């Protein structure tokens, strides 16, 4: 195990419902520390660039519409095994399949509006953290 840094996004459905504090508290309780946080309204270009890997998927347009609908909170989370831990705390992409107690089981409305994003590998975590934060913003 190693200390890792991963990217988390509290998606528009989370921010709209004022769930930011509850979700951040959960990460802290689970031992993940936010080392950089920003609230922002993603532009279409921001969202398309971030999700470029999905651009051929049938849900891409819907995903970009959703992610640009209203502000998000982007965070770098740091802790032991942070990439996998974050994914465990989030639960499965589809809330209908998410385990009890996971953020998506608790809060997600649908497979699209699923409350949180989390990097899926250490390699993608580095790319995704760098998409939103300068090195000097995540060095604390
Ligand atoms: P993940 O967020 O659990 O890693 P991905 O497969 O990487 O899931 O999909 C990225 C995001 O695209 C999902 O979190 C969700 O918001 C959206 N998405 C995935 N599959 C569907 C779908 O079948 N319909 C609508 N939106 C989807
Ligand atoms: Mg993914």
PDB file of C-alpha atoms and ligand atoms in Angstrom:
ATOM      1  CA  UNK A   1       0.000   0.000   0.000  1.00  0.00           C
ATOM      2  CA  UNK A   2       1.088   3.514  -0.665  1.00  0.00           C
ATOM      3  CA  UNK A   3      -0.138   7.043  -0.190  1.00  0.00           C
ATOM      4  CA  UNK A   4      -1.902   8.066  -3.401  1.00  0.00           C
ATOM      5  CA  UNK A   5      -3.712  11.147  -4.674  1.00  0.00           C
ATOM      6  CA  UNK A   6      -6.877  10.752  -6.731  1.00  0.00           C
ATOM      7  CA  UNK A   7      -9.407  13.052  -8.354  1.00  0.00           C
ATOM      8  CA  UNK A   8     -12.942  13.327  -7.009  1.00  0.00           C
ATOM      9  CA  UNK A   9     -15.718  15.410  -8.526  1.00  0.00           C
ATOM     10  CA  UNK A  10     -18.937  16.176  -6.687  1.00  0.00           C
ATOM     11  CA  UNK A  11     -21.231  16.317  -9.700  1.00  0.00           C
ATOM     12  CA  UNK A  12     -24.013  18.855 -10.348  1.00  0.00           C
ATOM     13  CA  UNK A  13     -26.697  16.686  -8.718  1.00  0.00           C
ATOM     14  CA  UNK A  14     -24.650  16.620  -5.478  1.00  0.00           C
ATOM     15  CA  UNK A  15     -23.956  20.362  -5.422  1.00  0.00           C
ATOM     16  CA  UNK A  16     -27.560  21.251  -6.351  1.00  0.00           C
ATOM     17  CA  UNK A  17     -28.824  19.261  -3.353  1.00  0.00           C
ATOM     18  CA  UNK A  18     -26.291  20.831  -0.941  1.00  0.00           C
ATOM     19  CA  UNK A  19     -24.567  17.502  -0.309  1.00  0.00           C
ATOM     20  CA  UNK A  20     -21.010  18.874  -0.511  1.00  0.00           C
ATOM     21  CA  UNK A  21     -20.317  18.928   3.222  1.00  0.00           C
ATOM     22  CA  UNK A  22     -21.836  15.503   3.871  1.00  0.00           C
ATOM     23  CA  UNK A  23     -19.801  13.893   1.106  1.00  0.00           C
ATOM     24  CA  UNK A  24     -16.540  15.556   2.109  1.00  0.00           C
ATOM     25  CA  UNK A  25     -17.171  14.510   5.731  1.00  0.00           C
ATOM     26  CA  UNK A  26     -17.587  10.913   4.559  1.00  0.00           C
ATOM     27  CA  UNK A  27     -14.251  10.978   2.728  1.00  0.00           C
ATOM     28  CA  UNK A  28     -12.551  12.396   5.820  1.00  0.00           C
ATOM     29  CA  UNK A  29     -14.134   9.753   8.047  1.00  0.00           C
ATOM     30  CA  UNK A  30     -12.789   7.111   5.670  1.00  0.00           C
ATOM     31  CA  UNK A  31      -9.261   8.515   5.927  1.00  0.00           C
ATOM     32  CA  UNK A  32      -9.116  10.420   2.649  1.00  0.00           C
ATOM     33  CA  UNK A  33      -7.908  13.996   2.993  1.00  0.00           C
ATOM     34  CA  UNK A  34      -8.907  16.747   0.540  1.00  0.00           C
ATOM     35  CA  UNK A  35      -5.611  18.418  -0.360  1.00  0.00           C
ATOM     36  CA  UNK A  36      -7.089  20.766  -2.984  1.00  0.00           C
ATOM     37  CA  UNK A  37     -10.712  21.832  -3.505  1.00  0.00           C
ATOM     38  CA  UNK A  38     -12.380  24.110  -6.051  1.00  0.00           C
ATOM     39  CA  UNK A  39     -16.007  24.840  -6.860  1.00  0.00           C
ATOM     40  CA  UNK A  40     -16.466  25.676 -10.552  1.00  0.00           C
ATOM     41  CA  UNK A  41     -18.942  25.646 -13.397  1.00  0.00           C
ATOM     42  CA  UNK A  42     -17.454  23.429 -16.120  1.00  0.00           C
ATOM     43  CA  UNK A  43     -17.547  24.775 -19.663  1.00  0.00           C
ATOM     44  CA  UNK A  44     -18.523  22.451 -22.491  1.00  0.00           C
ATOM     45  CA  UNK A  45     -14.844  22.298 -23.488  1.00  0.00           C
ATOM     46  CA  UNK A  46     -13.844  21.438 -19.895  1.00  0.00           C
ATOM     47  CA  UNK A  47     -16.332  18.553 -19.732  1.00  0.00           C
ATOM     48  CA  UNK A  48     -15.625  17.249 -23.237  1.00  0.00           C
ATOM     49  CA  UNK A  49     -11.900  17.292 -22.553  1.00  0.00           C
ATOM     50  CA  UNK A  50     -12.223  15.614 -19.182  1.00  0.00           C
ATOM     51  CA  UNK A  51     -14.435  12.809 -20.550  1.00  0.00           C
ATOM     52  CA  UNK A  52     -12.703  12.544 -23.962  1.00  0.00           C
ATOM     53  CA  UNK A  53     -12.173   8.808 -23.402  1.00  0.00           C
ATOM     54  CA  UNK A  54     -15.978   8.389 -23.596  1.00  0.00           C
ATOM     55  CA  UNK A  55     -16.574  10.530 -26.695  1.00  0.00           C
ATOM     56  CA  UNK A  56     -17.749   7.611 -28.866  1.00  0.00           C
ATOM     57  CA  UNK A  57     -20.162   6.316 -26.226  1.00  0.00           C
ATOM     58  CA  UNK A  58     -23.900   6.822 -26.798  1.00  0.00           C
ATOM     59  CA  UNK A  59     -24.279   8.690 -23.514  1.00  0.00           C
ATOM     60  CA  UNK A  60     -21.497  11.229 -24.184  1.00  0.00           C
ATOM     61  CA  UNK A  61     -23.806  14.117 -25.138  1.00  0.00           C
ATOM     62  CA  UNK A  62     -26.031  13.506 -22.126  1.00  0.00           C
ATOM     63  CA  UNK A  63     -22.977  13.291 -19.858  1.00  0.00           C
ATOM     64  CA  UNK A  64     -21.574  16.623 -21.087  1.00  0.00           C
ATOM     65  CA  UNK A  65     -25.000  18.290 -20.742  1.00  0.00           C
ATOM     66  CA  UNK A  66     -25.287  17.026 -17.170  1.00  0.00           C
ATOM     67  CA  UNK A  67     -21.764  17.938 -16.091  1.00  0.00           C
ATOM     68  CA  UNK A  68     -22.154  21.504 -17.425  1.00  0.00           C
ATOM     69  CA  UNK A  69     -25.672  22.046 -16.014  1.00  0.00           C
ATOM     70  CA  UNK A  70     -24.548  23.724 -12.801  1.00  0.00           C
ATOM     71  CA  UNK A  71     -21.403  23.953 -10.656  1.00  0.00           C
ATOM     72  CA  UNK A  72     -19.324  21.019  -9.495  1.00  0.00           C
ATOM     73  CA  UNK A  73     -16.715  20.664  -6.749  1.00  0.00           C
ATOM     74  CA  UNK A  74     -13.407  19.192  -7.897  1.00  0.00           C
ATOM     75  CA  UNK A  75     -11.052  17.789  -5.261  1.00  0.00           C
ATOM     76  CA  UNK A  76      -7.759  16.005  -4.985  1.00  0.00           C
ATOM     77  CA  UNK A  77      -8.082  13.326  -2.270  1.00  0.00           C
ATOM     78  CA  UNK A  78      -4.995  11.880  -0.620  1.00  0.00           C
ATOM     79  CA  UNK A  79      -4.558   8.819   1.548  1.00  0.00           C
ATOM     80  CA  UNK A  80      -3.566   5.182   1.769  1.00  0.00           C
ATOM     81  CA  UNK A  81      -4.616   3.413  -1.446  1.00  0.00           C
ATOM     82  CA  UNK A  82      -6.719   6.463  -2.310  1.00  0.00           C
ATOM     83  CA  UNK A  83      -7.650   5.481  -5.880  1.00  0.00           C
ATOM     84  CA  UNK A  84      -9.273   2.175  -4.932  1.00  0.00           C
ATOM     85  CA  UNK A  85     -10.620   3.444  -1.588  1.00  0.00           C
ATOM     86  CA  UNK A  86     -12.405   6.301  -3.313  1.00  0.00           C
ATOM     87  CA  UNK A  87     -13.978   3.917  -5.839  1.00  0.00           C
ATOM     88  CA  UNK A  88     -15.150   1.660  -2.962  1.00  0.00           C
ATOM     89  CA  UNK A  89     -16.712   4.573  -1.097  1.00  0.00           C
ATOM     90  CA  UNK A  90     -18.425   5.759  -4.314  1.00  0.00           C
ATOM     91  CA  UNK A  91     -19.954   2.406  -5.275  1.00  0.00           C
ATOM     92  CA  UNK A  92     -20.893   1.091  -8.711  1.00  0.00           C
ATOM     93  CA  UNK A  93     -21.595   3.465 -11.618  1.00  0.00           C
ATOM     94  CA  UNK A  94     -25.258   2.439 -11.636  1.00  0.00           C
ATOM     95  CA  UNK A  95     -26.788   3.212  -8.219  1.00  0.00           C
ATOM     96  CA  UNK A  96     -29.146   0.249  -8.661  1.00  0.00           C
ATOM     97  CA  UNK A  97     -26.033  -1.948  -8.498  1.00  0.00           C
ATOM     98  CA  UNK A  98     -24.146   0.018  -5.849  1.00  0.00           C
ATOM     99  CA  UNK A  99     -23.422  -1.622  -2.485  1.00  0.00           C
ATOM    100  CA  UNK A 100     -25.281  -0.521   0.645  1.00  0.00           C
ATOM    101  CA  UNK A 101     -23.769   2.538   2.286  1.00  0.00           C
ATOM    102  CA  UNK A 102     -21.843   3.723  -0.755  1.00  0.00           C
ATOM    103  CA  UNK A 103     -22.251   7.328  -1.862  1.00  0.00           C
ATOM    104  CA  UNK A 104     -24.003   6.339  -5.069  1.00  0.00           C
ATOM    105  CA  UNK A 105     -26.383   4.001  -3.235  1.00  0.00           C
ATOM    106  CA  UNK A 106     -27.167   6.753  -0.743  1.00  0.00           C
ATOM    107  CA  UNK A 107     -27.464   9.710  -3.089  1.00  0.00           C
ATOM    108  CA  UNK A 108     -27.404   8.926  -6.831  1.00  0.00           C
ATOM    109  CA  UNK A 109     -30.556   9.377  -8.891  1.00  0.00           C
ATOM    110  CA  UNK A 110     -29.584   7.354 -11.969  1.00  0.00           C
ATOM    111  CA  UNK A 111     -26.648   5.873 -13.869  1.00  0.00           C
ATOM    112  CA  UNK A 112     -26.086   9.306 -15.415  1.00  0.00           C
ATOM    113  CA  UNK A 113     -26.705  11.545 -12.415  1.00  0.00           C
ATOM    114  CA  UNK A 114     -24.560   9.529 -10.084  1.00  0.00           C
ATOM    115  CA  UNK A 115     -23.300  12.178  -7.660  1.00  0.00           C
ATOM    116  CA  UNK A 116     -19.537  11.555  -7.712  1.00  0.00           C
ATOM    117  CA  UNK A 117     -16.641  10.941 -10.075  1.00  0.00           C
ATOM    118  CA  UNK A 118     -13.479   9.110  -9.065  1.00  0.00           C
ATOM    119  CA  UNK A 119     -10.352   8.254 -11.023  1.00  0.00           C
ATOM    120  CA  UNK A 120     -10.231   4.567 -11.964  1.00  0.00           C
ATOM    121  CA  UNK A 121      -6.447   3.953 -11.895  1.00  0.00           C
ATOM    122  CA  UNK A 122      -3.288   5.541 -10.541  1.00  0.00           C
ATOM    123  CA  UNK A 123      -2.311   6.526 -14.075  1.00  0.00           C
ATOM    124  CA  UNK A 124      -5.648   8.250 -14.746  1.00  0.00           C
ATOM    125  CA  UNK A 125      -5.589   9.836 -11.299  1.00  0.00           C
ATOM    126  CA  UNK A 126      -2.364  11.655 -12.160  1.00  0.00           C
ATOM    127  CA  UNK A 127      -3.806  12.831 -15.481  1.00  0.00           C
ATOM    128  CA  UNK A 128      -7.123  13.899 -13.932  1.00  0.00           C
ATOM    129  CA  UNK A 129      -5.606  15.733 -10.946  1.00  0.00           C
ATOM    130  CA  UNK A 130      -3.357  17.617 -13.397  1.00  0.00           C
ATOM    131  CA  UNK A 131      -6.413  18.474 -15.526  1.00  0.00           C
ATOM    132  CA  UNK A 132      -7.739  20.676 -12.714  1.00  0.00           C
ATOM    133  CA  UNK A 133      -4.857  21.503 -10.370  1.00  0.00           C
ATOM    134  CA  UNK A 134      -1.339  22.854 -10.699  1.00  0.00           C
ATOM    135  CA  UNK A 135       1.390  20.857  -8.998  1.00  0.00           C
ATOM    136  CA  UNK A 136       1.807  23.671  -6.470  1.00  0.00           C
ATOM    137  CA  UNK A 137      -1.863  23.406  -5.448  1.00  0.00           C
ATOM    138  CA  UNK A 138      -1.609  19.758  -4.366  1.00  0.00           C
ATOM    139  CA  UNK A 139       1.738  19.858  -2.580  1.00  0.00           C
ATOM    140  CA  UNK A 140       0.408  20.398   0.958  1.00  0.00           C
TER     141      UNK A 140
HETATM  142  P1  LIG B   1     -17.560   5.719 -13.532  1.00  0.00           P
HETATM  143  O1  LIG B   1     -17.949   7.162 -13.271  1.00  0.00           O
HETATM  144  O2  LIG B   1     -18.140   4.791 -12.498  1.00  0.00           O
HETATM  145  O3  LIG B   1     -16.069   5.542 -13.715  1.00  0.00           O
HETATM  146  P2  LIG B   1     -17.789   5.418 -16.427  1.00  0.00           P
HETATM  147  O4  LIG B   1     -18.139   4.151 -17.125  1.00  0.00           O
HETATM  148  O5  LIG B   1     -16.372   5.887 -16.502  1.00  0.00           O
HETATM  149  O6  LIG B   1     -18.271   5.290 -14.904  1.00  0.00           O
HETATM  150  O7  LIG B   1     -18.767   6.542 -17.006  1.00  0.00           O
HETATM  151  C1  LIG B   1     -18.512   7.913 -16.768  1.00  0.00           C
HETATM  152  C2  LIG B   1     -19.812   8.579 -16.411  1.00  0.00           C
HETATM  153  O8  LIG B   1     -20.685   8.569 -17.550  1.00  0.00           O
HETATM  154  C3  LIG B   1     -20.652   7.898 -15.320  1.00  0.00           C
HETATM  155  O9  LIG B   1     -20.223   8.200 -14.016  1.00  0.00           O
HETATM  156  C4  LIG B   1     -22.033   8.431 -15.609  1.00  0.00           C
HETATM  157  O10 LIG B   1     -22.195   9.773 -15.127  1.00  0.00           O
HETATM  158  C5  LIG B   1     -22.037   8.456 -17.124  1.00  0.00           C
HETATM  159  N1  LIG B   1     -22.592   7.213 -17.674  1.00  0.00           N
HETATM  160  C6  LIG B   1     -22.000   5.989 -17.731  1.00  0.00           C
HETATM  161  N2  LIG B   1     -22.805   5.079 -18.296  1.00  0.00           N
HETATM  162  C7  LIG B   1     -23.940   5.732 -18.636  1.00  0.00           C
HETATM  163  C8  LIG B   1     -25.168   5.330 -19.266  1.00  0.00           C
HETATM  164  O11 LIG B   1     -25.367   4.172 -19.639  1.00  0.00           O
HETATM  165  N3  LIG B   1     -26.127   6.307 -19.424  1.00  0.00           N
HETATM  166  C9  LIG B   1     -25.927   7.618 -19.029  1.00  0.00           C
HETATM  167  N4  LIG B   1     -24.783   8.014 -18.437  1.00  0.00           N
HETATM  168  C10 LIG B   1     -23.804   7.103 -18.237  1.00  0.00           C
HETATM  169 MG1  LIG B   2     -14.811   6.266 -15.185  1.00  0.00          MG
END
